[in-house]
PDB file of C-alpha atoms and ligand atoms in Angstrom:
ATOM      1  CA  MET A1381      78.497 107.926  87.478  1.00 89.00           C
ATOM      2  CA  ARG A1382      79.820 110.335  84.992  1.00 90.00           C
ATOM      3  CA  ALA A1383      82.088 108.545  82.504  1.00 93.00           C
ATOM      4  CA  ARG A1384      85.817 109.969  82.254  1.00 96.00           C
ATOM      5  CA  THR A1385      89.359 109.204  82.274  1.00 98.00           C
ATOM      6  CA  VAL A1386      91.963 110.110  84.576  1.00 98.00           C
ATOM      7  CA  VAL A1387      95.534 109.612  85.012  1.00 98.00           C
ATOM      8  CA  THR A1388      97.138 109.315  88.356  1.00 98.00           C
ATOM      9  CA  HIS A1389     100.846 109.628  89.364  1.00 98.00           C
ATOM     10  CA  SER A1390     101.038 108.130  92.754  1.00 98.00           C
ATOM     11  CA  PRO A1391      99.001 105.713  95.033  1.00 98.00           C
ATOM     12  CA  GLU A1392      97.883 108.703  96.979  1.00 98.00           C
ATOM     13  CA  GLU A1393      96.367 110.533  93.862  1.00 98.00           C
ATOM     14  CA  THR A1394      94.485 107.036  92.871  1.00 98.00           C
ATOM     15  CA  MET A1395      93.057 106.974  96.338  1.00 98.00           C
ATOM     16  CA  ALA A1396      91.850 110.701  96.405  1.00 98.00           C
ATOM     17  CA  LEU A1397      90.041 109.740  93.019  1.00 98.00           C
ATOM     18  CA  GLY A1398      88.382 107.008  94.978  1.00 98.00           C
ATOM     19  CA  ALA A1399      87.339 109.016  97.758  1.00 97.00           C
ATOM     20  CA  GLU A1400      85.868 111.503  94.967  1.00 97.00           C
ATOM     21  CA  LEU A1401      84.357 108.585  93.045  1.00 97.00           C
ATOM     22  CA  ALA A1402      82.636 107.510  96.225  1.00 97.00           C
ATOM     23  CA  GLN A1403      80.550 110.739  96.528  1.00 96.00           C
ATOM     24  CA  GLU A1404      78.677 109.593  93.241  1.00 96.00           C
ATOM     25  CA  LEU A1405      77.925 106.108  94.334  1.00 95.00           C
ATOM     26  CA  LYS A1406      74.764 105.468  95.650  1.00 93.00           C
ATOM     27  CA  ALA A1407      73.960 101.953  97.349  1.00 93.00           C
ATOM     28  CA  PRO A1408      72.912  99.239  96.153  1.00 94.00           C
ATOM     29  CA  VAL A1409      75.764  99.566  93.621  1.00 96.00           C
ATOM     30  CA  LEU A1410      78.112  97.045  91.784  1.00 97.00           C
ATOM     31  CA  VAL A1411      81.446  98.606  90.984  1.00 98.00           C
ATOM     32  CA  LEU A1412      83.502  96.320  88.656  1.00 97.00           C
ATOM     33  CA  LEU A1413      87.232  96.932  88.709  1.00 98.00           C
ATOM     34  CA  LEU A1414      89.012  95.591  85.578  1.00 98.00           C
ATOM     35  CA  GLY A1415      92.873  95.625  85.052  1.00 98.00           C
ATOM     36  CA  ASP A1416      96.129  93.382  85.505  1.00 97.00           C
ATOM     37  CA  LEU A1417      97.747  92.684  88.587  1.00 96.00           C
ATOM     38  CA  GLY A1418      99.426  96.047  90.165  1.00 97.00           C
ATOM     39  CA  ALA A1419      96.865  98.264  88.057  1.00 98.00           C
ATOM     40  CA  GLY A1420      95.988  99.845  91.320  1.00 98.00           C
ATOM     41  CA  LYS A1421      92.328  98.002  91.934  1.00 98.00           C
ATOM     42  CA  THR A1422      92.830  97.627  95.532  1.00 98.00           C
ATOM     43  CA  THR A1423      94.443 101.088  95.989  1.00 98.00           C
ATOM     44  CA  LEU A1424      91.413 102.770  94.370  1.00 98.00           C
ATOM     45  CA  THR A1425      89.260 100.594  96.829  1.00 98.00           C
ATOM     46  CA  LYS A1426      90.998 101.827  99.712  1.00 98.00           C
ATOM     47  CA  GLY A1427      89.974 105.466  98.434  1.00 98.00           C
ATOM     48  CA  ILE A1428      86.258 104.409  97.719  1.00 98.00           C
ATOM     49  CA  VAL A1429      85.854 102.706 101.118  1.00 97.00           C
ATOM     50  CA  ALA A1430      87.252 105.669 102.738  1.00 97.00           C
ATOM     51  CA  GLY A1431      85.024 108.267 100.929  1.00 97.00           C
ATOM     52  CA  LEU A1432      81.946 106.140 101.676  1.00 96.00           C
ATOM     53  CA  GLY A1433      82.896 106.443 105.383  1.00 95.00           C
ATOM     54  CA  ALA A1434      83.044 102.662 105.628  1.00 96.00           C
ATOM     55  CA  ALA A1435      86.599 102.388 107.151  1.00 95.00           C
ATOM     56  CA  PRO A1436      90.094 104.136 106.622  1.00 96.00           C
ATOM     57  CA  GLU A1437      92.181 103.706 103.804  1.00 97.00           C
ATOM     58  CA  GLU A1438      94.718 101.546 105.858  1.00 97.00           C
ATOM     59  CA  GLU A1439      92.192  98.948 107.025  1.00 96.00           C
ATOM     60  CA  VAL A1440      91.396  98.133 103.517  1.00 97.00           C
ATOM     61  CA  THR A1441      93.686  95.339 102.236  1.00 95.00           C
ATOM     62  CA  SER A1442      93.191  92.774  99.435  1.00 93.00           C
ATOM     63  CA  PRO A1443      90.785  89.769 100.171  1.00 91.00           C
ATOM     64  CA  THR A1444      92.655  87.733  97.597  1.00 84.00           C
ATOM     65  CA  PHE A1445      92.312  84.589 100.044  1.00 82.00           C
ATOM     66  CA  THR A1446      89.099  85.242 101.774  1.00 84.00           C
ATOM     67  CA  MET A1447      87.514  86.464  98.577  1.00 92.00           C
ATOM     68  CA  ILE A1448      85.199  88.750 100.570  1.00 95.00           C
ATOM     69  CA  HIS A1449      85.940  91.643 103.087  1.00 96.00           C
ATOM     70  CA  GLU A1450      83.137  93.545 104.611  1.00 96.00           C
ATOM     71  CA  TYR A1451      83.516  97.271 105.907  1.00 95.00           C
ATOM     72  CA  GLY A1452      81.200  99.485 107.695  1.00 91.00           C
ATOM     73  CA  ARG A1453      78.877  97.017 109.169  1.00 70.00           C
ATOM     74  CA  ALA A1454      77.933  98.676 112.580  1.00 54.00           C
ATOM     75  CA  SER A1455      77.522  95.627 114.525  1.00 49.00           C
ATOM     76  CA  SER A1456      77.892  97.454 117.858  1.00 50.00           C
ATOM     77  CA  GLY A1457      76.694 100.840 118.649  1.00 49.00           C
ATOM     78  CA  GLN A1458      73.470 102.335 118.550  1.00 50.00           C
ATOM     79  CA  ALA A1459      70.577 101.423 116.267  1.00 48.00           C
ATOM     80  CA  ALA A1460      70.869 104.755 114.589  1.00 47.00           C
ATOM     81  CA  ASP A1461      74.211 104.055 113.422  1.00 50.00           C
ATOM     82  CA  ARG A1462      73.529 100.837 112.217  1.00 50.00           C
ATOM     83  CA  ASP A1463      70.803 102.455 109.843  1.00 49.00           C
ATOM     84  CA  SER A1464      72.878 105.183 108.544  1.00 54.00           C
ATOM     85  CA  ALA A1465      75.977 102.781 107.956  1.00 68.00           C
ATOM     86  CA  VAL A1466      77.159 102.092 104.226  1.00 87.00           C
ATOM     87  CA  ARG A1467      77.986  98.715 103.942  1.00 94.00           C
ATOM     88  CA  VAL A1468      80.817  98.032 101.544  1.00 97.00           C
ATOM     89  CA  TYR A1469      81.647  94.467 100.365  1.00 97.00           C
ATOM     90  CA  HIS A1470      85.381  94.281  98.778  1.00 97.00           C
ATOM     91  CA  VAL A1471      85.604  91.269  96.711  1.00 97.00           C
ATOM     92  CA  ASP A1472      88.398  89.623  94.712  1.00 96.00           C
ATOM     93  CA  LEU A1473      87.833  87.115  92.212  1.00 96.00           C
ATOM     94  CA  TYR A1474      91.379  86.480  91.457  1.00 94.00           C
ATOM     95  CA  ARG A1475      91.139  82.850  92.551  1.00 92.00           C
ATOM     96  CA  VAL A1476      87.692  82.164  91.165  1.00 92.00           C
ATOM     97  CA  GLU A1477      87.638  79.849  88.460  1.00 91.00           C
ATOM     98  CA  THR A1478      84.074  78.289  87.747  1.00 92.00           C
ATOM     99  CA  ALA A1479      80.599  79.880  87.632  1.00 91.00           C
ATOM    100  CA  ARG A1480      79.566  77.609  90.516  1.00 92.00           C
ATOM    101  CA  GLU A1481      82.241  79.125  92.773  1.00 92.00           C
ATOM    102  CA  LEU A1482      80.954  82.649  91.954  1.00 93.00           C
ATOM    103  CA  GLU A1483      77.614  81.616  92.933  1.00 92.00           C
ATOM    104  CA  THR A1484      78.665  80.337  96.202  1.00 92.00           C
ATOM    105  CA  LEU A1485      79.816  83.872  96.782  1.00 93.00           C
ATOM    106  CA  GLY A1486      76.229  85.298  96.772  1.00 94.00           C
ATOM    107  CA  LEU A1487      76.863  88.599  95.253  1.00 95.00           C
ATOM    108  CA  GLU A1488      73.420  89.127  94.491  1.00 94.00           C
ATOM    109  CA  ASP A1489      72.611  88.756  98.185  1.00 94.00           C
ATOM    110  CA  LEU A1490      75.004  91.239  99.120  1.00 95.00           C
ATOM    111  CA  LEU A1491      73.384  93.720  96.521  1.00 94.00           C
ATOM    112  CA  ALA A1492      70.199  92.983  98.039  1.00 93.00           C
ATOM    113  CA  GLU A1493      71.237  94.184 101.282  1.00 91.00           C
ATOM    114  CA  ARG A1494      71.795  97.845  99.745  1.00 90.00           C
ATOM    115  CA  ALA A1495      75.357  97.780  99.962  1.00 95.00           C
ATOM    116  CA  ALA A1496      77.867  98.965  97.847  1.00 96.00           C
ATOM    117  CA  VAL A1497      79.902  95.901  96.230  1.00 97.00           C
ATOM    118  CA  ILE A1498      83.485  96.560  94.934  1.00 98.00           C
ATOM    119  CA  VAL A1499      84.810  93.576  92.639  1.00 97.00           C
ATOM    120  CA  GLU A1500      88.213  93.254  91.844  1.00 97.00           C
ATOM    121  CA  TRP A1501      89.044  91.178  88.767  1.00 96.00           C
ATOM    122  CA  GLY A1502      85.387  92.348  87.522  1.00 96.00           C
ATOM    123  CA  GLU A1503      86.644  90.851  83.947  1.00 95.00           C
ATOM    124  CA  LYS A1504      85.348  87.619  85.446  1.00 94.00           C
ATOM    125  CA  LEU A1505      81.715  88.843  85.656  1.00 93.00           C
ATOM    126  CA  GLY A1506      80.968  88.664  82.094  1.00 85.00           C
ATOM    127  CA  PRO A1507      77.175  89.618  80.959  1.00 82.00           C
ATOM    128  CA  VAL A1508      75.834  86.015  81.653  1.00 82.00           C
ATOM    129  CA  LEU A1509      77.434  85.875  85.044  1.00 88.00           C
ATOM    130  CA  ARG A1510      76.749  89.335  86.177  1.00 89.00           C
ATOM    131  CA  PRO A1511      74.592  89.511  89.359  1.00 90.00           C
ATOM    132  CA  SER A1512      71.249  91.561  89.169  1.00 89.00           C
ATOM    133  CA  VAL A1513      71.740  94.643  90.968  1.00 91.00           C
ATOM    134  CA  PRO A1514      68.299  96.064  92.434  1.00 90.00           C
ATOM    135  CA  GLY A1515      68.690  99.634  90.818  1.00 87.00           C
ATOM    136  CA  GLY A1516      69.026  97.793  87.267  1.00 87.00           C
ATOM    137  CA  PRO A1517      71.961  97.914  84.977  1.00 86.00           C
ATOM    138  CA  GLY A1518      72.090 101.765  85.619  1.00 87.00           C
ATOM    139  CA  SER A1519      73.597 100.777  89.317  1.00 93.00           C
ATOM    140  CA  VAL A1520      76.720  99.064  87.800  1.00 95.00           C
ATOM    141  CA  VAL A1521      79.973 101.149  87.369  1.00 96.00           C
ATOM    142  CA  GLU A1522      82.946  99.704  85.300  1.00 96.00           C
ATOM    143  CA  ILE A1523      86.251 100.897  86.147  1.00 98.00           C
ATOM    144  CA  HIS A1524      89.280 100.013  83.901  1.00 98.00           C
ATOM    145  CA  LEU A1525      92.678 100.557  85.326  1.00 98.00           C
ATOM    146  CA  GLU A1526      96.101 100.215  83.281  1.00 98.00           C
ATOM    147  CA  ALA A1527      99.436 100.862  84.295  1.00 98.00           C
ATOM    148  CA  LYS A1528     101.147 103.176  82.073  1.00 98.00           C
ATOM    149  CA  GLY A1529     104.642 103.553  84.160  1.00 96.00           C
ATOM    150  CA  GLU A1530     105.872 103.017  87.018  1.00 97.00           C
ATOM    151  CA  ASN A1531     103.624 105.059  88.952  1.00 98.00           C
ATOM    152  CA  GLU A1532     101.372 106.534  86.135  1.00 98.00           C
ATOM    153  CA  ARG A1533      97.911 104.741  85.982  1.00 98.00           C
ATOM    154  CA  ARG A1534      94.839 105.332  83.527  1.00 98.00           C
ATOM    155  CA  ILE A1535      91.971 104.986  84.968  1.00 98.00           C
ATOM    156  CA  GLU A1536      88.458 105.130  82.732  1.00 98.00           C
ATOM    157  CA  ILE A1537      85.192 105.224  84.178  1.00 97.00           C
ATOM    158  CA  ARG A1538      82.574 103.901  82.101  1.00 92.00           C
TER     159      ARG A1538
HETATM  160  P1  ADP B3017      95.911  95.546  92.165  1.00 74.65           P
HETATM  161  O1  ADP B3017      94.923  95.523  92.819  1.00 74.65           O
HETATM  162  O2  ADP B3017      95.141  96.065  90.610  1.00 74.65           O
HETATM  163  O3  ADP B3017      96.737  94.526  91.786  1.00 74.65           O
HETATM  164  P2  ADP B3017      97.431  97.246  93.566  1.00 74.65           P
HETATM  165  O4  ADP B3017      96.193  98.334  94.144  1.00 74.65           O
HETATM  166  O5  ADP B3017      97.394  96.195  94.871  1.00 74.65           O
HETATM  167  O6  ADP B3017      96.654  96.857  92.319  1.00 74.65           O
HETATM  168  O7  ADP B3017      98.795  97.904  93.666  1.00 74.65           O
HETATM  169  C1  ADP B3017      99.130  98.841  92.798  1.00 74.65           C
HETATM  170  C2  ADP B3017     100.695  99.176  93.274  1.00 74.65           C
HETATM  171  O8  ADP B3017     101.237 100.048  92.123  1.00 74.65           O
HETATM  172  C3  ADP B3017     101.369  99.521  94.634  1.00 74.65           C
HETATM  173  O9  ADP B3017     102.231  98.843  94.859  1.00 74.65           O
HETATM  174  C4  ADP B3017     101.152 100.828  94.315  1.00 74.65           C
HETATM  175  O10 ADP B3017     102.206 101.323  95.251  1.00 74.65           O
HETATM  176  C5  ADP B3017     102.055 101.018  93.043  1.00 74.65           C
HETATM  177  N1  ADP B3017     101.136 102.381  92.351  1.00 74.65           N
HETATM  178  C6  ADP B3017     102.348 103.203  91.720  1.00 74.65           C
HETATM  179  N2  ADP B3017     101.662 104.360  90.926  1.00 74.65           N
HETATM  180  C7  ADP B3017     100.497 104.019  91.444  1.00 74.65           C
HETATM  181  C8  ADP B3017      99.151 104.914  91.077  1.00 74.65           C
HETATM  182  N3  ADP B3017      99.122 106.043  90.502  1.00 74.65           N
HETATM  183  N4  ADP B3017      98.042 104.317  91.656  1.00 74.65           N
HETATM  184  C9  ADP B3017      97.926 103.291  92.088  1.00 74.65           C
HETATM  185  N5  ADP B3017      98.865 102.463  92.262  1.00 74.65           N
HETATM  186  C10 ADP B3017     100.373 102.978  92.191  1.00 74.65           C
HETATM  187 MG1   MG B3018      94.314  93.864  94.297  1.00 74.65          MG
END
């Protein structure tokens, strides 16, 4: 993923950026979203999930209570569809407080499925707790989001 910083001026612009970034993602990949409440992490995820073709934007909601939402799993339909579907896991670590709880989520197993794993509150996955990605450190993307005003968001891709 090419490093850059983008400033968006509406949720729609942020979703469009997410869809654009999705074109550069190749599963298995771990996408860490860092930034405060309201910074736009869920909004950006909507665009990424839609851009990956896993679900429409409006179906993507915050997994704050369930911790993980899954999109793009072709559980019905043709075998060919199932093979081509990009599986996306959308994780919210807001309520996770201990390393043990993190372990229970099994992020490494999800990545082993060659999925795209998008994590809100990526701050909670410090170097020690970060799951290993089959593609190595090159398959980890860090995106820092910051509110600069009511509708302005600074989004830095590292
Ligand atoms: P987070 O998941 O980081 O808590 P959300 O994406 O759920 O943040 O919420 C972002 C809020 O900010 C939404 O209410 C959204 O409408 C608003 N917003 C305003 N401008 C933007 C923007 N440029 N990008 C993303 N969200 C924006
Ligand atoms: Mg959120």
